[in-house]
């Protein structure tokens, strides 16, 4: 007890948009970032699913608003393969929704990303890491 108040143990908390937990790692952070990306995606859903909006324009909007939210901090943290898979899976679900294509249509992910002018989460994460390392070396 400190000054008559009981101490409370906190197992996870949000700090500057990142989830920090007792277990360590970035799994909770990736989940929080994905949740945040979906919230923002749903806010702009009428624009992103509009037929009059070109796929390239949708790709630019997606790149600026969603991918940056979902990848925030991943260039400086140790992201596991399972975390990358979670990001990639949600990334492609959003892309398929924007293109009005389901998994039953059997369109390759690479073609959909090409239509939108986007690259994969893995490539983007890798480039972000290299850019971060280059800035640190300067």
mmCIF file of N, CA and C in Angstrom, residues 29-111:
data_model
loop_
_atom_site.group_PDB
_atom_site.id
_atom_site.type_symbol
_atom_site.label_atom_id
_atom_site.label_comp_id
_atom_site.label_asym_id
_atom_site.label_seq_id
_atom_site.Cartn_x
_atom_site.Cartn_y
_atom_site.Cartn_z
ATOM 1 N N UNK A 29 0.302 -5.119 -30.254
ATOM 2 C CA UNK A 29 0.420 -3.888 -31.040
ATOM 3 C C UNK A 29 -0.140 -4.089 -32.445
ATOM 4 N N UNK A 30 0.185 -5.218 -33.061
ATOM 5 C CA UNK A 30 -0.309 -5.518 -34.406
ATOM 6 C C UNK A 30 -1.827 -5.645 -34.396
ATOM 7 N N UNK A 31 -2.370 -6.287 -33.377
ATOM 8 C CA UNK A 31 -3.822 -6.427 -33.263
ATOM 9 C C UNK A 31 -4.474 -5.054 -33.107
ATOM 10 N N UNK A 32 -3.892 -4.206 -32.262
ATOM 11 C CA UNK A 32 -4.446 -2.858 -32.060
ATOM 12 C C UNK A 32 -4.351 -2.034 -33.340
ATOM 13 N N UNK A 33 -3.239 -2.140 -34.068
ATOM 14 C CA UNK A 33 -3.066 -1.408 -35.316
ATOM 15 C C UNK A 33 -4.065 -1.891 -36.372
ATOM 16 N N UNK A 34 -4.262 -3.200 -36.441
ATOM 17 C CA UNK A 34 -5.222 -3.757 -37.392
ATOM 18 C C UNK A 34 -6.634 -3.278 -37.068
ATOM 19 N N UNK A 35 -6.974 -3.292 -35.804
ATOM 20 C CA UNK A 35 -8.288 -2.814 -35.368
ATOM 21 C C UNK A 35 -8.472 -1.339 -35.735
ATOM 22 N N UNK A 36 -7.442 -0.562 -35.528
ATOM 23 C CA UNK A 36 -7.487 0.862 -35.862
ATOM 24 C C UNK A 36 -7.622 1.075 -37.374
ATOM 25 N N UNK A 37 -6.904 0.263 -38.153
ATOM 26 C CA UNK A 37 -7.003 0.344 -39.612
ATOM 27 C C UNK A 37 -8.401 0.010 -40.103
ATOM 28 N N UNK A 38 -9.021 -1.026 -39.527
ATOM 29 C CA UNK A 38 -10.383 -1.398 -39.916
ATOM 30 C C UNK A 38 -11.388 -0.319 -39.538
ATOM 31 N N UNK A 39 -11.182 0.310 -38.392
ATOM 32 C CA UNK A 39 -12.100 1.385 -37.980
ATOM 33 C C UNK A 39 -12.059 2.520 -38.990
ATOM 34 N N UNK A 40 -10.865 2.913 -39.368
ATOM 35 C CA UNK A 40 -10.720 3.986 -40.353
ATOM 36 C C UNK A 40 -11.242 3.550 -41.723
ATOM 37 N N UNK A 41 -11.024 2.296 -42.082
ATOM 38 C CA UNK A 41 -11.502 1.760 -43.356
ATOM 39 C C UNK A 41 -13.027 1.834 -43.427
ATOM 40 N N UNK A 42 -13.681 1.437 -42.359
ATOM 41 C CA UNK A 42 -15.146 1.467 -42.336
ATOM 42 C C UNK A 42 -15.688 2.892 -42.390
ATOM 43 N N UNK A 43 -14.940 3.839 -41.834
ATOM 44 C CA UNK A 43 -15.356 5.240 -41.904
ATOM 45 C C UNK A 43 -15.394 5.740 -43.348
ATOM 46 N N UNK A 44 -14.441 5.287 -44.163
ATOM 47 C CA UNK A 44 -14.343 5.745 -45.554
ATOM 48 C C UNK A 44 -14.896 4.725 -46.553
ATOM 49 N N UNK A 45 -15.621 3.757 -46.070
ATOM 50 C CA UNK A 45 -16.148 2.701 -46.928
ATOM 51 C C UNK A 45 -17.010 3.205 -48.093
ATOM 52 N N UNK A 46 -17.879 4.203 -47.897
ATOM 53 C CA UNK A 46 -18.669 4.684 -49.047
ATOM 54 C C UNK A 46 -17.806 5.210 -50.199
ATOM 55 N N UNK A 47 -16.691 5.816 -49.881
ATOM 56 C CA UNK A 47 -15.785 6.332 -50.921
ATOM 57 C C UNK A 47 -15.025 5.186 -51.577
ATOM 58 N N UNK A 48 -14.541 4.249 -50.762
ATOM 59 C CA UNK A 48 -13.691 3.177 -51.268
ATOM 60 C C UNK A 48 -14.441 2.126 -52.080
ATOM 61 N N UNK A 49 -15.751 2.034 -51.900
ATOM 62 C CA UNK A 49 -16.519 1.056 -52.671
ATOM 63 C C UNK A 49 -17.334 1.712 -53.782
ATOM 64 N N UNK A 50 -17.160 3.008 -53.975
ATOM 65 C CA UNK A 50 -17.870 3.734 -55.017
ATOM 66 C C UNK A 50 -17.360 3.284 -56.389
ATOM 67 N N UNK A 51 -18.265 2.970 -57.294
ATOM 68 C CA UNK A 51 -17.886 2.490 -58.635
ATOM 69 C C UNK A 51 -17.280 3.601 -59.495
ATOM 70 N N UNK A 52 -17.603 4.862 -59.218
ATOM 71 C CA UNK A 52 -17.099 5.970 -60.013
ATOM 72 C C UNK A 52 -15.682 6.390 -59.660
ATOM 73 N N UNK A 53 -15.146 5.845 -58.613
ATOM 74 C CA UNK A 53 -13.809 6.175 -58.128
ATOM 75 C C UNK A 53 -12.825 5.175 -58.733
ATOM 76 N N UNK A 54 -11.778 5.621 -59.414
ATOM 77 C CA UNK A 54 -10.853 4.702 -60.085
ATOM 78 C C UNK A 54 -10.076 3.854 -59.072
ATOM 79 N N UNK A 55 -9.623 2.693 -59.523
ATOM 80 C CA UNK A 55 -8.869 1.809 -58.640
ATOM 81 C C UNK A 55 -7.548 2.432 -58.212
ATOM 82 N N UNK A 56 -6.903 3.170 -59.095
ATOM 83 C CA UNK A 56 -5.643 3.834 -58.734
ATOM 84 C C UNK A 56 -5.865 4.858 -57.626
ATOM 85 N N UNK A 57 -6.967 5.608 -57.714
ATOM 86 C CA UNK A 57 -7.280 6.599 -56.682
ATOM 87 C C UNK A 57 -7.588 5.913 -55.359
ATOM 88 N N UNK A 58 -8.317 4.804 -55.428
ATOM 89 C CA UNK A 58 -8.588 4.032 -54.224
ATOM 90 C C UNK A 58 -7.287 3.528 -53.611
ATOM 91 N N UNK A 59 -6.358 3.107 -54.469
ATOM 92 C CA UNK A 59 -5.052 2.634 -53.997
ATOM 93 C C UNK A 59 -4.275 3.722 -53.296
ATOM 94 N N UNK A 60 -4.329 4.942 -53.835
ATOM 95 C CA UNK A 60 -3.622 6.059 -53.187
ATOM 96 C C UNK A 60 -4.238 6.395 -51.835
ATOM 97 N N UNK A 61 -5.568 6.398 -51.784
ATOM 98 C CA UNK A 61 -6.250 6.663 -50.513
ATOM 99 C C UNK A 61 -5.890 5.580 -49.506
ATOM 100 N N UNK A 62 -5.937 4.339 -49.954
ATOM 101 C CA UNK A 62 -5.602 3.228 -49.068
ATOM 102 C C UNK A 62 -4.171 3.346 -48.550
ATOM 103 N N UNK A 63 -3.260 3.657 -49.444
ATOM 104 C CA UNK A 63 -1.848 3.761 -49.094
ATOM 105 C C UNK A 63 -1.628 4.821 -48.024
ATOM 106 N N UNK A 64 -2.263 5.958 -48.164
ATOM 107 C CA UNK A 64 -2.051 7.060 -47.228
ATOM 108 C C UNK A 64 -2.758 6.860 -45.893
ATOM 109 N N UNK A 65 -3.973 6.343 -45.934
ATOM 110 C CA UNK A 65 -4.765 6.294 -44.718
ATOM 111 C C UNK A 65 -4.688 4.986 -43.954
ATOM 112 N N UNK A 66 -4.609 3.865 -44.628
ATOM 113 C CA UNK A 66 -4.734 2.588 -43.945
ATOM 114 C C UNK A 66 -3.423 1.854 -43.780
ATOM 115 N N UNK A 67 -2.658 1.762 -44.853
ATOM 116 C CA UNK A 67 -1.406 1.023 -44.753
ATOM 117 C C UNK A 67 -0.467 1.676 -43.756
ATOM 118 N N UNK A 68 -0.420 3.001 -43.747
ATOM 119 C CA UNK A 68 0.447 3.693 -42.801
ATOM 120 C C UNK A 68 0.003 3.451 -41.361
ATOM 121 N N UNK A 69 -1.315 3.376 -41.142
ATOM 122 C CA UNK A 69 -1.831 3.109 -39.795
ATOM 123 C C UNK A 69 -1.467 1.694 -39.365
ATOM 124 N N UNK A 70 -1.634 0.740 -40.267
ATOM 125 C CA UNK A 70 -1.391 -0.649 -39.914
ATOM 126 C C UNK A 70 0.092 -0.976 -39.759
ATOM 127 N N UNK A 71 0.959 -0.267 -40.463
ATOM 128 C CA UNK A 71 2.396 -0.552 -40.388
ATOM 129 C C UNK A 71 3.148 0.361 -39.421
ATOM 130 N N UNK A 72 2.443 1.229 -38.747
ATOM 131 C CA UNK A 72 3.083 2.175 -37.835
ATOM 132 C C UNK A 72 3.940 1.430 -36.799
ATOM 133 N N UNK A 73 5.198 1.775 -36.712
ATOM 134 C CA UNK A 73 6.096 1.196 -35.724
ATOM 135 C C UNK A 73 6.689 -0.139 -36.102
ATOM 136 N N UNK A 74 6.256 -0.747 -37.183
ATOM 137 C CA UNK A 74 6.754 -2.083 -37.522
ATOM 138 C C UNK A 74 8.185 -2.042 -38.057
ATOM 139 N N UNK A 75 8.652 -0.870 -38.468
ATOM 140 C CA UNK A 75 10.021 -0.795 -38.988
ATOM 141 C C UNK A 75 11.063 -0.821 -37.877
ATOM 142 N N UNK A 76 10.648 -0.557 -36.656
ATOM 143 C CA UNK A 76 11.606 -0.539 -35.556
ATOM 144 C C UNK A 76 11.397 -1.673 -34.567
ATOM 145 N N UNK A 77 10.372 -2.474 -34.754
ATOM 146 C CA UNK A 77 10.111 -3.568 -33.815
ATOM 147 C C UNK A 77 10.336 -4.911 -34.494
ATOM 148 N N UNK A 78 10.530 -5.919 -33.680
ATOM 149 C CA UNK A 78 10.765 -7.268 -34.190
ATOM 150 C C UNK A 78 9.423 -7.929 -34.487
ATOM 151 N N UNK A 79 9.016 -7.886 -35.734
ATOM 152 C CA UNK A 79 7.731 -8.443 -36.149
ATOM 153 C C UNK A 79 7.921 -9.910 -36.497
ATOM 154 N N UNK A 80 7.114 -10.767 -35.883
ATOM 155 C CA UNK A 80 7.189 -12.203 -36.151
ATOM 156 C C UNK A 80 6.451 -12.535 -37.442
ATOM 157 N N UNK A 81 6.690 -13.751 -37.915
ATOM 158 C CA UNK A 81 6.027 -14.220 -39.131
ATOM 159 C C UNK A 81 4.508 -14.234 -38.962
ATOM 160 N N UNK A 82 4.033 -14.655 -37.788
ATOM 161 C CA UNK A 82 2.585 -14.679 -37.551
ATOM 162 C C UNK A 82 1.987 -13.279 -37.579
ATOM 163 N N UNK A 83 2.739 -12.293 -37.101
ATOM 164 C CA UNK A 83 2.263 -10.907 -37.136
ATOM 165 C C UNK A 83 2.182 -10.398 -38.568
ATOM 166 N N UNK A 84 3.200 -10.727 -39.364
ATOM 167 C CA UNK A 84 3.178 -10.334 -40.777
ATOM 168 C C UNK A 84 2.023 -10.999 -41.516
ATOM 169 N N UNK A 85 1.758 -12.261 -41.198
ATOM 170 C CA UNK A 85 0.634 -12.959 -41.824
ATOM 171 C C UNK A 85 -0.698 -12.302 -41.453
ATOM 172 N N UNK A 86 -0.831 -11.894 -40.194
ATOM 173 C CA UNK A 86 -2.053 -11.211 -39.764
ATOM 174 C C UNK A 86 -2.223 -9.898 -40.522
ATOM 175 N N UNK A 87 -1.145 -9.135 -40.650
ATOM 176 C CA UNK A 87 -1.206 -7.871 -41.394
ATOM 177 C C UNK A 87 -1.540 -8.110 -42.859
ATOM 178 N N UNK A 88 -0.885 -9.096 -43.456
ATOM 179 C CA UNK A 88 -1.105 -9.409 -44.878
ATOM 180 C C UNK A 88 -2.548 -9.854 -45.134
ATOM 181 N N UNK A 89 -3.066 -10.678 -44.245
ATOM 182 C CA UNK A 89 -4.432 -11.175 -44.389
ATOM 183 C C UNK A 89 -5.444 -10.025 -44.336
ATOM 184 N N UNK A 90 -5.284 -9.120 -43.387
ATOM 185 C CA UNK A 90 -6.199 -7.988 -43.274
ATOM 186 C C UNK A 90 -6.015 -7.007 -44.420
ATOM 187 N N UNK A 91 -4.788 -6.840 -44.847
ATOM 188 C CA UNK A 91 -4.464 -5.973 -45.985
ATOM 189 C C UNK A 91 -5.209 -6.444 -47.237
ATOM 190 N N UNK A 92 -5.137 -7.748 -47.493
ATOM 191 C CA UNK A 92 -5.791 -8.288 -48.688
ATOM 192 C C UNK A 92 -7.308 -8.302 -48.554
ATOM 193 N N UNK A 93 -7.838 -8.459 -47.361
ATOM 194 C CA UNK A 93 -9.290 -8.395 -47.172
ATOM 195 C C UNK A 93 -9.799 -7.001 -47.527
ATOM 196 N N UNK A 94 -9.062 -5.984 -47.117
ATOM 197 C CA UNK A 94 -9.454 -4.611 -47.450
ATOM 198 C C UNK A 94 -9.361 -4.365 -48.950
ATOM 199 N N UNK A 95 -8.307 -4.855 -49.561
ATOM 200 C CA UNK A 95 -8.123 -4.668 -51.004
ATOM 201 C C UNK A 95 -9.234 -5.365 -51.780
ATOM 202 N N UNK A 96 -9.569 -6.581 -51.394
ATOM 203 C CA UNK A 96 -10.646 -7.298 -52.071
ATOM 204 C C UNK A 96 -11.979 -6.580 -51.906
ATOM 205 N N UNK A 97 -12.208 -6.006 -50.739
ATOM 206 C CA UNK A 97 -13.446 -5.278 -50.494
ATOM 207 C C UNK A 97 -13.514 -4.038 -51.398
ATOM 208 N N UNK A 98 -12.385 -3.326 -51.526
ATOM 209 C CA UNK A 98 -12.358 -2.128 -52.374
ATOM 210 C C UNK A 98 -12.602 -2.482 -53.839
ATOM 211 N N UNK A 99 -12.082 -3.625 -54.276
ATOM 212 C CA UNK A 99 -12.229 -4.047 -55.671
ATOM 213 C C UNK A 99 -13.541 -4.784 -55.926
ATOM 214 N N UNK A 100 -14.339 -4.990 -54.886
ATOM 215 C CA UNK A 100 -15.604 -5.734 -54.977
ATOM 216 C C UNK A 100 -15.381 -7.146 -55.507
ATOM 217 N N UNK A 101 -14.342 -7.798 -55.001
ATOM 218 C CA UNK A 101 -13.980 -9.151 -55.427
ATOM 219 C C UNK A 101 -13.921 -10.040 -54.197
ATOM 220 N N UNK A 102 -14.505 -11.222 -54.296
ATOM 221 C CA UNK A 102 -14.465 -12.175 -53.191
ATOM 222 C C UNK A 102 -13.419 -13.243 -53.475
ATOM 223 N N UNK A 103 -13.166 -14.067 -52.482
ATOM 224 C CA UNK A 103 -12.228 -15.169 -52.675
ATOM 225 C C UNK A 103 -12.751 -16.175 -53.695
ATOM 226 N N UNK A 104 -14.055 -16.275 -53.815
ATOM 227 C CA UNK A 104 -14.658 -17.205 -54.782
ATOM 228 C C UNK A 104 -14.337 -16.815 -56.225
ATOM 229 N N UNK A 105 -14.026 -15.540 -56.459
ATOM 230 C CA UNK A 105 -13.682 -15.080 -57.806
ATOM 231 C C UNK A 105 -12.299 -15.568 -58.240
ATOM 232 N N UNK A 106 -11.505 -16.025 -57.283
ATOM 233 C CA UNK A 106 -10.183 -16.611 -57.539
ATOM 234 C C UNK A 106 -9.259 -15.695 -58.336
ATOM 235 N N UNK A 107 -9.235 -14.425 -57.987
ATOM 236 C CA UNK A 107 -8.303 -13.469 -58.588
ATOM 237 C C UNK A 107 -7.042 -13.441 -57.740
ATOM 238 N N UNK A 108 -5.873 -13.518 -58.347
ATOM 239 C CA UNK A 108 -4.625 -13.490 -57.567
ATOM 240 C C UNK A 108 -4.442 -12.147 -56.853
ATOM 241 N N UNK A 109 -3.910 -12.216 -55.670
ATOM 242 C CA UNK A 109 -3.658 -11.017 -54.873
ATOM 243 C C UNK A 109 -2.712 -10.062 -55.588
ATOM 244 N N UNK A 110 -1.730 -10.618 -56.268
ATOM 245 C CA UNK A 110 -0.753 -9.774 -56.963
ATOM 246 C C UNK A 110 -1.424 -8.920 -58.039
ATOM 247 N N UNK A 111 -2.400 -9.483 -58.732
ATOM 248 C CA UNK A 111 -3.124 -8.727 -59.773
ATOM 249 C C UNK A 111 -3.951 -7.606 -59.146
#
